[in-house]
């Protein structure tokens, strides 16, 4: 009496006869089987993953797996919306970004426009992207930390893609009086390093420092002249634009 080993999908057991619809016939215990003799399938033939598995078994093994794992093995891209979401979350970790900065990053990574727009809009809805908050924090940090004036702050926010209306609202928190006070503090810190230079050179160095930080010519001249006068410098003729 013999028993037939069935395999998934009705295929023959690895190592069996390719022309037969059935697997190899295995003799029952005591039916003449030679102890210790291996079947044609080799060790592990019953599992289909043995070293001696035939070509059909290896082919079946390679073709198994879910469609998603197959796509991953071929290097096909994942869902672009998922990719866009992951990119944005990674970029936003610890560092606020404007919508334009994120959009540029997605474009650089070749995320389709439709997928990018969907993710960016969603992030705006939940508050993960907030250009107004970004601009306000930028002005606060850069003015008090670096002494930048409104002109320089506007220029920086434009390069980050913030809308002009949002920029105007953000820099409006700085008035002329506060700007001038910050300019005086900057000059006071720099003044000592210019001692020993002639007056005109001190003027150019101090006024140039303020200009690079976005202060207008009139304010810079007024602040520097007052600082030099307080040190006893003769400021006659310093009313001319530098």
mmCIF file of C-alpha atoms in Angstrom:
data_model
loop_
_atom_site.group_PDB
_atom_site.id
_atom_site.type_symbol
_atom_site.label_atom_id
_atom_site.label_comp_id
_atom_site.label_asym_id
_atom_site.label_seq_id
_atom_site.Cartn_x
_atom_site.Cartn_y
_atom_site.Cartn_z
ATOM 1 C CA UNK A 1 0.000 0.000 0.000
ATOM 2 C CA UNK A 2 1.311 3.449 -0.862
ATOM 3 C CA UNK A 3 0.369 6.992 0.096
ATOM 4 C CA UNK A 4 0.675 10.090 -1.998
ATOM 5 C CA UNK A 5 2.176 13.306 -0.687
ATOM 6 C CA UNK A 6 0.142 16.306 -1.844
ATOM 7 C CA UNK A 7 1.885 19.682 -2.439
ATOM 8 C CA UNK A 8 0.323 23.146 -2.620
ATOM 9 C CA UNK A 9 -1.110 23.972 -6.004
ATOM 10 C CA UNK A 10 -1.127 20.336 -7.121
ATOM 11 C CA UNK A 11 2.534 20.520 -8.248
ATOM 12 C CA UNK A 12 4.909 17.639 -7.963
ATOM 13 C CA UNK A 13 7.169 17.380 -4.960
ATOM 14 C CA UNK A 14 10.553 19.025 -5.602
ATOM 15 C CA UNK A 15 12.779 16.488 -7.179
ATOM 16 C CA UNK A 16 9.802 14.420 -8.513
ATOM 17 C CA UNK A 17 8.923 13.519 -12.040
ATOM 18 C CA UNK A 18 8.049 16.768 -13.922
ATOM 19 C CA UNK A 19 5.812 14.837 -16.310
ATOM 20 C CA UNK A 20 3.661 13.362 -13.536
ATOM 21 C CA UNK A 21 0.769 15.110 -11.815
ATOM 22 C CA UNK A 22 1.563 13.367 -8.579
ATOM 23 C CA UNK A 23 4.554 13.390 -6.278
ATOM 24 C CA UNK A 24 6.837 10.377 -5.963
ATOM 25 C CA UNK A 25 5.344 7.340 -4.303
ATOM 26 C CA UNK A 26 6.874 6.749 -0.896
ATOM 27 C CA UNK A 27 6.939 3.225 0.447
ATOM 28 C CA UNK A 28 5.458 2.737 3.867
ATOM 29 C CA UNK A 29 7.644 1.638 6.718
ATOM 30 C CA UNK A 30 8.590 -1.962 6.298
ATOM 31 C CA UNK A 31 7.560 -2.075 2.646
ATOM 32 C CA UNK A 32 11.017 -2.643 1.282
ATOM 33 C CA UNK A 33 12.496 0.795 1.781
ATOM 34 C CA UNK A 34 16.223 0.704 2.272
ATOM 35 C CA UNK A 35 17.268 2.259 5.584
ATOM 36 C CA UNK A 36 19.487 5.291 5.192
ATOM 37 C CA UNK A 37 18.890 5.733 1.457
ATOM 38 C CA UNK A 38 17.975 9.255 0.435
ATOM 39 C CA UNK A 39 15.173 9.986 -1.937
ATOM 40 C CA UNK A 40 15.907 11.718 -5.234
ATOM 41 C CA UNK A 41 14.838 15.022 -3.726
ATOM 42 C CA UNK A 42 17.794 14.982 -1.371
ATOM 43 C CA UNK A 43 17.855 16.230 2.214
ATOM 44 C CA UNK A 44 14.906 18.435 3.037
ATOM 45 C CA UNK A 45 13.049 17.530 -0.141
ATOM 46 C CA UNK A 46 9.735 17.558 1.676
ATOM 47 C CA UNK A 47 10.087 21.259 2.523
ATOM 48 C CA UNK A 48 11.178 22.454 -0.903
ATOM 49 C CA UNK A 49 14.106 24.428 0.610
ATOM 50 C CA UNK A 50 16.678 21.574 0.839
ATOM 51 C CA UNK A 51 20.079 21.717 -0.729
ATOM 52 C CA UNK A 52 19.089 19.016 -3.203
ATOM 53 C CA UNK A 53 15.836 20.676 -4.307
ATOM 54 C CA UNK A 54 15.365 20.543 -8.056
ATOM 55 C CA UNK A 55 15.097 23.481 -10.486
ATOM 56 C CA UNK A 56 11.311 23.644 -10.235
ATOM 57 C CA UNK A 57 11.553 23.933 -6.450
ATOM 58 C CA UNK A 58 14.047 26.775 -6.650
ATOM 59 C CA UNK A 59 11.938 28.526 -9.247
ATOM 60 C CA UNK A 60 8.883 28.149 -7.038
ATOM 61 C CA UNK A 61 10.813 29.552 -4.096
ATOM 62 C CA UNK A 62 11.927 32.588 -6.048
ATOM 63 C CA UNK A 63 8.444 33.304 -7.314
ATOM 64 C CA UNK A 64 6.837 33.063 -3.889
ATOM 65 C CA UNK A 65 6.079 36.088 -1.730
ATOM 66 C CA UNK A 66 3.607 38.910 -1.702
ATOM 67 C CA UNK A 67 3.392 41.473 -4.530
ATOM 68 C CA UNK A 68 4.664 44.217 -2.222
ATOM 69 C CA UNK A 69 7.780 42.247 -1.280
ATOM 70 C CA UNK A 70 8.348 41.502 -4.950
ATOM 71 C CA UNK A 71 8.174 45.207 -5.783
ATOM 72 C CA UNK A 72 10.551 46.029 -2.940
ATOM 73 C CA UNK A 73 13.044 43.463 -4.260
ATOM 74 C CA UNK A 74 12.876 45.048 -7.701
ATOM 75 C CA UNK A 75 13.544 48.485 -6.192
ATOM 76 C CA UNK A 76 10.238 49.938 -7.336
ATOM 77 C CA UNK A 77 9.260 53.154 -5.479
ATOM 78 C CA UNK A 78 6.767 53.114 -2.658
ATOM 79 C CA UNK A 79 3.625 55.178 -2.567
ATOM 80 C CA UNK A 80 4.764 58.753 -3.394
ATOM 81 C CA UNK A 81 2.424 60.226 -0.777
ATOM 82 C CA UNK A 82 4.043 58.054 1.864
ATOM 83 C CA UNK A 83 7.472 59.069 0.628
ATOM 84 C CA UNK A 84 6.546 62.750 0.738
ATOM 85 C CA UNK A 85 5.172 62.419 4.251
ATOM 86 C CA UNK A 86 8.310 60.719 5.513
ATOM 87 C CA UNK A 87 10.587 63.299 3.894
ATOM 88 C CA UNK A 88 8.673 66.212 5.411
ATOM 89 C CA UNK A 89 8.561 64.678 8.878
ATOM 90 C CA UNK A 90 12.284 64.037 8.776
ATOM 91 C CA UNK A 91 13.058 67.599 7.694
ATOM 92 C CA UNK A 92 10.758 69.089 10.321
ATOM 93 C CA UNK A 93 12.335 67.134 13.157
ATOM 94 C CA UNK A 94 13.923 69.741 15.407
ATOM 95 C CA UNK A 95 13.933 72.478 12.735
ATOM 96 C CA UNK A 96 10.915 74.479 11.527
ATOM 97 C CA UNK A 97 10.661 74.842 7.755
ATOM 98 C CA UNK A 98 8.604 76.969 5.423
ATOM 99 C CA UNK A 99 6.237 75.443 2.902
ATOM 100 C CA UNK A 100 8.554 76.440 0.055
ATOM 101 C CA UNK A 101 11.559 74.815 1.690
ATOM 102 C CA UNK A 102 9.662 71.544 2.009
ATOM 103 C CA UNK A 103 8.249 71.813 -1.519
ATOM 104 C CA UNK A 104 11.760 72.362 -2.900
ATOM 105 C CA UNK A 105 13.024 69.317 -0.992
ATOM 106 C CA UNK A 106 10.219 67.130 -2.387
ATOM 107 C CA UNK A 107 10.853 68.373 -5.910
ATOM 108 C CA UNK A 108 14.564 67.644 -5.549
ATOM 109 C CA UNK A 109 13.672 64.068 -4.575
ATOM 110 C CA UNK A 110 11.407 63.816 -7.638
ATOM 111 C CA UNK A 111 8.157 63.435 -5.708
ATOM 112 C CA UNK A 112 5.209 63.988 -8.105
ATOM 113 C CA UNK A 113 3.592 67.415 -7.745
ATOM 114 C CA UNK A 114 0.184 65.965 -6.930
ATOM 115 C CA UNK A 115 1.532 63.863 -4.057
ATOM 116 C CA UNK A 116 3.638 66.751 -2.753
ATOM 117 C CA UNK A 117 0.689 69.133 -2.783
ATOM 118 C CA UNK A 118 -1.498 66.641 -0.937
ATOM 119 C CA UNK A 119 1.033 66.201 1.866
ATOM 120 C CA UNK A 120 1.923 69.903 2.152
ATOM 121 C CA UNK A 121 -1.748 70.895 2.350
ATOM 122 C CA UNK A 122 -2.371 68.279 5.017
ATOM 123 C CA UNK A 123 0.620 69.443 7.058
ATOM 124 C CA UNK A 124 -0.661 73.010 6.881
ATOM 125 C CA UNK A 125 -4.108 71.911 8.058
ATOM 126 C CA UNK A 126 -2.692 70.254 11.181
ATOM 127 C CA UNK A 127 -0.221 73.076 11.908
ATOM 128 C CA UNK A 128 3.014 71.283 11.073
ATOM 129 C CA UNK A 129 3.648 73.957 8.440
ATOM 130 C CA UNK A 130 2.982 77.534 9.579
ATOM 131 C CA UNK A 131 4.833 80.222 7.639
ATOM 132 C CA UNK A 132 3.467 83.028 9.831
ATOM 133 C CA UNK A 133 4.750 81.375 13.007
ATOM 134 C CA UNK A 134 8.041 80.616 11.279
ATOM 135 C CA UNK A 135 8.491 84.244 10.200
ATOM 136 C CA UNK A 136 7.636 85.612 13.644
ATOM 137 C CA UNK A 137 10.107 83.290 15.359
ATOM 138 C CA UNK A 138 12.751 84.077 12.746
ATOM 139 C CA UNK A 139 12.469 87.825 13.308
ATOM 140 C CA UNK A 140 12.604 87.420 17.072
ATOM 141 C CA UNK A 141 15.633 85.138 16.977
ATOM 142 C CA UNK A 142 17.663 86.914 14.313
ATOM 143 C CA UNK A 143 17.070 90.411 15.637
ATOM 144 C CA UNK A 144 17.897 89.689 19.269
ATOM 145 C CA UNK A 145 20.516 87.051 18.520
ATOM 146 C CA UNK A 146 22.335 88.643 15.564
ATOM 147 C CA UNK A 147 21.133 92.237 15.710
ATOM 148 C CA UNK A 148 19.653 92.145 12.210
ATOM 149 C CA UNK A 149 17.487 95.070 11.130
ATOM 150 C CA UNK A 150 14.199 94.817 9.288
ATOM 151 C CA UNK A 151 15.780 95.166 5.866
ATOM 152 C CA UNK A 152 18.039 92.151 6.394
ATOM 153 C CA UNK A 153 15.224 90.130 7.949
ATOM 154 C CA UNK A 154 12.953 90.775 4.971
ATOM 155 C CA UNK A 155 15.693 89.647 2.616
ATOM 156 C CA UNK A 156 16.284 86.422 4.533
ATOM 157 C CA UNK A 157 12.597 85.528 4.767
ATOM 158 C CA UNK A 158 12.152 86.097 1.046
ATOM 159 C CA UNK A 159 14.902 83.614 0.279
ATOM 160 C CA UNK A 160 12.985 81.070 2.351
ATOM 161 C CA UNK A 161 9.855 81.539 0.275
ATOM 162 C CA UNK A 162 7.695 83.340 2.836
ATOM 163 C CA UNK A 163 4.882 85.412 1.312
ATOM 164 C CA UNK A 164 5.417 89.188 1.309
ATOM 165 C CA UNK A 165 2.276 89.826 3.344
ATOM 166 C CA UNK A 166 3.430 87.385 6.008
ATOM 167 C CA UNK A 167 6.897 88.989 6.035
ATOM 168 C CA UNK A 168 5.477 92.489 6.495
ATOM 169 C CA UNK A 169 3.420 91.324 9.445
ATOM 170 C CA UNK A 170 6.396 89.586 11.039
ATOM 171 C CA UNK A 171 8.841 92.496 10.775
ATOM 172 C CA UNK A 172 6.220 94.967 11.967
ATOM 173 C CA UNK A 173 6.951 93.799 15.509
ATOM 174 C CA UNK A 174 10.195 95.785 15.221
ATOM 175 C CA UNK A 175 9.715 99.548 15.329
ATOM 176 C CA UNK A 176 12.307 102.197 14.465
ATOM 177 C CA UNK A 177 13.026 102.937 18.121
ATOM 178 C CA UNK A 178 13.844 99.311 18.879
ATOM 179 C CA UNK A 179 15.991 99.054 15.774
ATOM 180 C CA UNK A 180 18.020 102.094 16.745
ATOM 181 C CA UNK A 181 18.513 100.801 20.270
ATOM 182 C CA UNK A 182 19.857 97.532 18.895
ATOM 183 C CA UNK A 183 22.164 99.448 16.541
ATOM 184 C CA UNK A 184 23.593 101.381 19.497
ATOM 185 C CA UNK A 185 24.278 98.134 21.350
ATOM 186 C CA UNK A 186 26.072 96.719 18.322
ATOM 187 C CA UNK A 187 28.275 99.795 17.964
ATOM 188 C CA UNK A 188 29.068 99.851 21.677
ATOM 189 C CA UNK A 189 30.336 96.252 21.498
ATOM 190 C CA UNK A 190 32.434 96.937 18.407
ATOM 191 C CA UNK A 191 33.737 100.356 19.439
ATOM 192 C CA UNK A 192 36.583 99.119 21.625
ATOM 193 C CA UNK A 193 38.169 97.110 18.808
ATOM 194 C CA UNK A 194 38.423 100.269 16.677
ATOM 195 C CA UNK A 195 40.313 102.359 19.211
ATOM 196 C CA UNK A 196 43.695 103.458 17.913
ATOM 197 C CA UNK A 197 42.403 103.858 14.358
ATOM 198 C CA UNK A 198 41.838 107.243 12.780
ATOM 199 C CA UNK A 199 38.361 108.691 12.925
ATOM 200 C CA UNK A 200 37.374 108.059 9.317
ATOM 201 C CA UNK A 201 38.500 104.463 9.448
ATOM 202 C CA UNK A 202 36.525 103.915 12.652
ATOM 203 C CA UNK A 203 33.498 105.442 10.995
ATOM 204 C CA UNK A 204 33.756 103.187 7.940
ATOM 205 C CA UNK A 205 34.257 100.065 10.000
ATOM 206 C CA UNK A 206 31.382 100.707 12.401
ATOM 207 C CA UNK A 207 28.966 101.986 9.776
ATOM 208 C CA UNK A 208 29.859 99.114 7.457
ATOM 209 C CA UNK A 209 29.055 96.619 10.203
ATOM 210 C CA UNK A 210 25.596 98.163 10.644
ATOM 211 C CA UNK A 211 25.002 98.253 6.895
ATOM 212 C CA UNK A 212 25.723 94.530 6.589
ATOM 213 C CA UNK A 213 23.078 93.890 9.233
ATOM 214 C CA UNK A 214 20.481 95.832 7.282
ATOM 215 C CA UNK A 215 20.512 99.258 8.952
ATOM 216 C CA UNK A 216 19.894 102.271 6.771
ATOM 217 C CA UNK A 217 22.618 104.797 6.025
ATOM 218 C CA UNK A 218 20.990 107.649 7.939
ATOM 219 C CA UNK A 219 20.489 105.647 11.132
ATOM 220 C CA UNK A 220 23.961 104.110 10.935
ATOM 221 C CA UNK A 221 25.642 107.501 10.572
ATOM 222 C CA UNK A 222 23.677 108.992 13.440
ATOM 223 C CA UNK A 223 24.412 106.122 15.817
ATOM 224 C CA UNK A 224 28.124 105.933 14.969
ATOM 225 C CA UNK A 225 28.582 109.702 15.238
ATOM 226 C CA UNK A 226 26.977 109.770 18.676
ATOM 227 C CA UNK A 227 29.181 106.880 19.875
ATOM 228 C CA UNK A 228 32.341 108.619 18.656
ATOM 229 C CA UNK A 229 31.321 111.899 20.285
ATOM 230 C CA UNK A 230 30.886 110.115 23.597
ATOM 231 C CA UNK A 231 34.510 108.983 23.285
ATOM 232 C CA UNK A 232 35.666 112.549 22.643
ATOM 233 C CA UNK A 233 36.163 112.259 18.893
ATOM 234 C CA UNK A 234 35.691 115.333 16.740
ATOM 235 C CA UNK A 235 32.707 114.477 14.549
ATOM 236 C CA UNK A 236 32.645 117.686 12.522
ATOM 237 C CA UNK A 237 31.978 116.869 8.892
ATOM 238 C CA UNK A 238 30.528 113.450 9.644
ATOM 239 C CA UNK A 239 27.062 114.516 8.567
ATOM 240 C CA UNK A 240 27.946 113.612 4.990
ATOM 241 C CA UNK A 241 26.798 110.209 3.750
ATOM 242 C CA UNK A 242 29.589 107.651 4.082
#
